Amino acid sequence: MLRAIGGHFRGSFDVHGTVIVFGLFLACVPASGCQRRQSVSLLEQKCGTCHSADLVYRSRYDVEGWKRVLHGMKMRGLKLDPQEEQDIMAILIRDFAEAKE
């Protein structure tokens, strides 16, 4: 059992407490794996309705290129609310931008 004494913890330390503290720590760390899964889900849901989402995963464009692609998809019938459009652009730029030389 741990006790706070003068701002410091003193006493015996058990494994269960370590697991709980570590779990709380992980809950505060940005979840890149979760974020990646949400990104894939959004791309598959929106981009994968007309073509394979793999087409997006293989493509690389700069910011202006992705804007043109997304505009073209909207002209072909892609329905996005403003937040979805912002999220998809952020994903495309973050994960699928051309490598800078």
CSV table of C-alpha atoms in Angstrom, one decimal:
chain,number,residue,atom,x,y,z
A,1,MET,CA,0.0,0.0,0.0
A,2,LEU,CA,1.3,3.4,-0.9
A,3,ARG,CA,0.8,6.5,1.2
A,4,ALA,CA,1.5,10.1,0.3
A,5,ILE,CA,3.8,11.6,2.9
A,6,GLY,CA,4.9,15.2,2.3
A,7,GLY,CA,4.2,14.9,-1.4
A,8,HIS,CA,6.2,11.6,-1.8
A,9,PHE,CA,4.9,8.1,-1.8
A,10,ARG,CA,6.2,5.8,0.9
A,11,GLY,CA,5.4,2.2,1.7
A,12,SER,CA,5.3,-1.1,0.0
A,13,PHE,CA,4.7,-1.3,-3.7
A,14,ASP,CA,2.4,-3.9,-5.3
A,15,VAL,CA,2.2,-5.0,-8.9
A,16,HIS,CA,-1.5,-4.2,-9.2
A,17,GLY,CA,-0.8,-0.5,-8.4
A,18,THR,CA,1.9,-0.5,-11.0
A,19,VAL,CA,-0.5,-1.8,-13.7
A,20,ILE,CA,-3.2,0.8,-12.7
A,21,VAL,CA,-0.7,3.7,-12.8
A,22,PHE,CA,0.7,2.5,-16.1
A,23,GLY,CA,-2.8,2.2,-17.5
A,24,LEU,CA,-3.6,5.7,-16.5
A,25,PHE,CA,-0.3,6.9,-18.0
A,26,LEU,CA,-1.2,5.2,-21.3
A,27,ALA,CA,-4.6,6.8,-21.3
A,28,CYS,CA,-3.0,10.2,-21.3
A,29,VAL,CA,-0.6,9.4,-24.1
A,30,PRO,CA,-1.8,10.2,-27.7
A,31,ALA,CA,-3.1,7.0,-29.2
A,32,SER,CA,-1.4,6.9,-32.6
A,33,GLY,CA,-2.6,3.4,-33.2
A,34,CYS,CA,-6.2,4.4,-32.4
A,35,GLN,CA,-5.9,7.5,-34.5
A,36,ARG,CA,-4.5,5.4,-37.4
A,37,ARG,CA,-7.5,3.0,-37.2
A,38,GLN,CA,-10.0,5.9,-37.1
A,39,SER,CA,-8.2,7.4,-40.2
A,40,VAL,CA,-8.4,4.2,-42.1
A,41,SER,CA,-12.1,3.8,-41.1
A,42,LEU,CA,-12.9,7.3,-42.3
A,43,LEU,CA,-11.1,6.8,-45.6
A,44,GLU,CA,-12.6,3.4,-46.2
A,45,GLN,CA,-16.1,4.7,-45.4
A,46,LYS,CA,-15.9,7.8,-47.6
A,47,CYS,CA,-13.3,7.0,-50.3
A,48,GLY,CA,-13.9,3.3,-50.5
A,49,THR,CA,-17.6,3.6,-51.6
A,50,CYS,CA,-16.7,4.3,-55.2
A,51,HIS,CA,-13.3,2.7,-55.6
A,52,SER,CA,-10.9,0.6,-53.5
A,53,ALA,CA,-9.4,2.6,-50.6
A,54,ASP,CA,-6.2,1.0,-51.6
A,55,LEU,CA,-6.1,3.5,-54.4
A,56,VAL,CA,-5.8,6.3,-51.8
A,57,TYR,CA,-3.2,4.3,-49.8
A,58,ARG,CA,-1.0,4.0,-52.9
A,59,SER,CA,-1.3,7.6,-54.0
A,60,ARG,CA,1.0,10.5,-53.0
A,61,TYR,CA,0.3,14.2,-53.7
A,62,ASP,CA,1.3,17.5,-52.3
A,63,VAL,CA,-1.3,19.6,-50.4
A,64,GLU,CA,-2.6,21.2,-53.6
A,65,GLY,CA,-2.8,17.9,-55.3
A,66,TRP,CA,-4.9,16.4,-52.5
A,67,LYS,CA,-7.2,19.4,-52.6
A,68,ARG,CA,-7.7,18.8,-56.4
A,69,VAL,CA,-8.3,15.1,-55.8
A,70,LEU,CA,-10.9,15.7,-53.1
A,71,HIS,CA,-12.6,18.4,-55.1
A,72,GLY,CA,-12.8,16.0,-58.0
A,73,MET,CA,-14.3,13.3,-55.8
A,74,LYS,CA,-16.9,15.8,-54.5
A,75,MET,CA,-17.8,16.7,-58.1
A,76,ARG,CA,-18.4,13.0,-58.7
A,77,GLY,CA,-20.8,12.7,-55.8
A,78,LEU,CA,-18.7,12.3,-52.6
A,79,LYS,CA,-20.8,13.6,-49.7
A,80,LEU,CA,-18.8,15.1,-46.9
A,81,ASP,CA,-19.8,17.5,-44.1
A,82,PRO,CA,-17.3,20.3,-43.4
A,83,GLN,CA,-15.7,18.4,-40.4
A,84,GLU,CA,-15.3,15.2,-42.5
A,85,GLU,CA,-13.7,17.2,-45.3
A,86,GLN,CA,-11.3,18.8,-42.8
A,87,ASP,CA,-10.5,15.4,-41.2
A,88,ILE,CA,-9.9,13.7,-44.5
A,89,MET,CA,-7.6,16.5,-45.8
A,90,ALA,CA,-5.6,16.3,-42.5
A,91,ILE,CA,-5.3,12.5,-42.9
A,92,LEU,CA,-4.3,12.8,-46.6
A,93,ILE,CA,-1.7,15.4,-45.9
A,94,ARG,CA,-0.3,13.7,-42.8
A,95,ASP,CA,-0.2,10.1,-44.1
A,96,PHE,CA,-0.2,10.3,-47.9
A,97,ALA,CA,1.8,13.4,-48.9
A,98,GLU,CA,4.6,13.3,-51.3
A,99,ALA,CA,8.0,12.9,-49.6
A,100,LYS,CA,9.9,16.2,-49.5
A,101,GLU,CA,13.3,16.0,-51.1
